PDB file of C-alpha atoms in Angstrom:
ATOM      1  CA  MET A  20      97.007 100.802  91.671  1.00 93.00           C
ATOM      2  CA  THR A  21      94.329  98.589  93.161  1.00 95.00           C
ATOM      3  CA  LYS A  22      92.056  95.995  91.582  1.00 94.00           C
ATOM      4  CA  ALA A  23      89.232  98.571  91.584  1.00 95.00           C
ATOM      5  CA  ASP A  24      91.485 101.033  89.717  1.00 96.00           C
ATOM      6  CA  ILE A  25      92.279  98.397  87.091  1.00 95.00           C
ATOM      7  CA  ILE A  26      88.585  97.595  86.669  1.00 95.00           C
ATOM      8  CA  ASN A  27      87.697 101.280  86.300  1.00 95.00           C
ATOM      9  CA  GLU A  28      90.444 101.821  83.718  1.00 96.00           C
ATOM     10  CA  ILE A  29      89.258  98.850  81.646  1.00 96.00           C
ATOM     11  CA  VAL A  30      85.663 100.150  81.842  1.00 96.00           C
ATOM     12  CA  GLU A  31      86.798 103.577  80.597  1.00 95.00           C
ATOM     13  CA  ASN A  32      88.952 102.137  77.783  1.00 95.00           C
ATOM     14  CA  THR A  33      86.477  99.555  76.492  1.00 94.00           C
ATOM     15  CA  GLY A  34      82.997 100.761  77.357  1.00 92.00           C
ATOM     16  CA  ILE A  35      82.106  97.353  78.781  1.00 95.00           C
ATOM     17  CA  THR A  36      79.938  97.453  81.900  1.00 96.00           C
ATOM     18  CA  LYS A  37      81.661  97.506  85.267  1.00 96.00           C
ATOM     19  CA  LYS A  38      79.809  94.340  86.310  1.00 96.00           C
ATOM     20  CA  ASP A  39      81.134  92.407  83.300  1.00 96.00           C
ATOM     21  CA  VAL A  40      84.691  93.691  83.704  1.00 96.00           C
ATOM     22  CA  THR A  41      84.666  92.803  87.401  1.00 96.00           C
ATOM     23  CA  ALA A  42      83.508  89.265  86.572  1.00 97.00           C
ATOM     24  CA  VAL A  43      86.295  88.858  83.982  1.00 96.00           C
ATOM     25  CA  VAL A  44      89.025  90.188  86.283  1.00 96.00           C
ATOM     26  CA  GLU A  45      87.841  88.003  89.177  1.00 97.00           C
ATOM     27  CA  SER A  46      87.705  84.942  86.888  1.00 97.00           C
ATOM     28  CA  PHE A  47      91.213  85.685  85.581  1.00 96.00           C
ATOM     29  CA  MET A  48      92.644  85.866  89.093  1.00 96.00           C
ATOM     30  CA  GLU A  49      90.821  82.697  90.164  1.00 97.00           C
ATOM     31  CA  ALA A  50      92.170  80.850  87.101  1.00 96.00           C
ATOM     32  CA  ILE A  51      95.717  81.878  88.025  1.00 96.00           C
ATOM     33  CA  LYS A  52      95.298  80.799  91.662  1.00 96.00           C
ATOM     34  CA  ASP A  53      93.661  77.499  90.688  1.00 96.00           C
ATOM     35  CA  SER A  54      96.380  76.671  88.156  1.00 96.00           C
ATOM     36  CA  LEU A  55      99.178  77.413  90.608  1.00 96.00           C
ATOM     37  CA  ALA A  56      97.407  75.367  93.288  1.00 95.00           C
ATOM     38  CA  GLU A  57      97.457  72.453  90.819  1.00 95.00           C
ATOM     39  CA  LYS A  58     101.212  73.016  90.293  1.00 95.00           C
ATOM     40  CA  GLU A  59     100.712  74.379  86.743  1.00 96.00           C
ATOM     41  CA  ASN A  60     102.745  77.414  85.668  1.00 96.00           C
ATOM     42  CA  ILE A  61     101.091  80.184  83.617  1.00 96.00           C
ATOM     43  CA  TYR A  62     102.857  81.811  80.661  1.00 96.00           C
ATOM     44  CA  LEU A  63     101.475  85.051  79.179  1.00 95.00           C
ATOM     45  CA  ARG A  64     103.567  86.002  76.139  1.00 94.00           C
ATOM     46  CA  GLY A  65     104.727  89.611  76.195  1.00 91.00           C
ATOM     47  CA  PHE A  66     103.632  90.043  79.819  1.00 95.00           C
ATOM     48  CA  GLY A  67     105.286  87.429  82.030  1.00 96.00           C
ATOM     49  CA  SER A  68     104.977  84.126  83.834  1.00 97.00           C
ATOM     50  CA  PHE A  69     103.384  83.104  87.099  1.00 97.00           C
ATOM     51  CA  ILE A  70     105.534  80.223  88.282  1.00 96.00           C
ATOM     52  CA  LEU A  71     106.032  78.129  91.398  1.00 96.00           C
ATOM     53  CA  LYS A  72     109.428  78.051  93.050  1.00 96.00           C
ATOM     54  CA  ARG A  73     110.510  75.521  95.638  1.00 95.00           C
ATOM     55  CA  ARG A  74     112.070  76.510  98.944  1.00 94.00           C
ATOM     56  CA  ALA A  75     114.182  73.811 100.552  1.00 95.00           C
ATOM     57  CA  GLU A  76     113.697  72.667 104.121  1.00 95.00           C
ATOM     58  CA  LYS A  77     115.660  74.791 106.573  1.00 95.00           C
ATOM     59  CA  THR A  78     116.419  75.158 110.250  1.00 94.00           C
ATOM     60  CA  ALA A  79     115.416  78.365 112.011  1.00 93.00           C
ATOM     61  CA  ARG A  80     115.404  79.740 115.549  1.00 92.00           C
ATOM     62  CA  ASN A  81     112.465  80.755 117.707  1.00 90.00           C
ATOM     63  CA  ILE A  82     114.174  83.615 119.504  1.00 90.00           C
ATOM     64  CA  SER A  83     111.531  84.054 122.212  1.00 91.00           C
ATOM     65  CA  LYS A  84     111.734  80.401 123.319  1.00 90.00           C
ATOM     66  CA  ASN A  85     115.368  79.857 122.274  1.00 89.00           C
ATOM     67  CA  THR A  86     114.471  76.685 120.385  1.00 93.00           C
ATOM     68  CA  THR A  87     115.284  75.308 116.973  1.00 93.00           C
ATOM     69  CA  ILE A  88     112.431  74.739 114.534  1.00 93.00           C
ATOM     70  CA  ILE A  89     112.337  73.041 111.154  1.00 94.00           C
ATOM     71  CA  ILE A  90     110.626  74.881 108.322  1.00 94.00           C
ATOM     72  CA  PRO A  91     109.542  72.237 105.805  1.00 95.00           C
ATOM     73  CA  ALA A  92     110.161  72.507 102.072  1.00 95.00           C
ATOM     74  CA  HIS A  93     107.352  74.335 100.298  1.00 95.00           C
ATOM     75  CA  ASP A  94     106.324  75.932  97.007  1.00 95.00           C
ATOM     76  CA  PHE A  95     105.570  79.635  96.642  1.00 95.00           C
ATOM     77  CA  PRO A  96     104.239  81.632  93.688  1.00 96.00           C
ATOM     78  CA  THR A  97     106.402  84.182  91.891  1.00 96.00           C
ATOM     79  CA  PHE A  98     106.014  86.443  88.881  1.00 96.00           C
ATOM     80  CA  LYS A  99     108.723  86.722  86.256  1.00 96.00           C
ATOM     81  CA  PRO A 100     108.112  89.614  83.828  1.00 96.00           C
ATOM     82  CA  ALA A 101     108.732  89.177  80.097  1.00 95.00           C
ATOM     83  CA  ARG A 102     111.670  90.969  78.478  1.00 95.00           C
ATOM     84  CA  THR A 103     109.315  93.380  76.662  1.00 93.00           C
ATOM     85  CA  PHE A 104     107.609  94.180  79.991  1.00 93.00           C
ATOM     86  CA  ILE A 105     110.985  94.908  81.636  1.00 94.00           C
ATOM     87  CA  ASN A 106     112.086  97.105  78.733  1.00 94.00           C
ATOM     88  CA  GLN A 107     108.835  99.100  78.847  1.00 92.00           C
ATOM     89  CA  VAL A 108     109.202  99.729  82.579  1.00 92.00           C
ATOM     90  CA  LYS A 109     112.839 100.771  82.049  1.00 92.00           C
ATOM     91  CA  GLY A 110     111.689 103.172  79.339  1.00 89.00           C
ATOM     92  CA  GLU A 111     113.680 101.518  76.546  1.00 79.00           C
TER      93      GLU A 111
END
């Protein structure tokens, strides 16, 4: 399912105009990205959490040049579904 599919489904279910739904969905995604960029986690009860995880610094190899490189520590966004979300997907 794509973003356009989600927008179309919301339009069909609510009767709100496609322009308004698109604006809301875009604003929602921007709010999530902005919050994570500011190191703030997002918790949506019954759905899940968008959280930042930290990867430690590590040593890797550049195979083509046969050199060692250092990959610095960094944060990356993850999604952790809520228990009710997991149970619904499992069919429980």
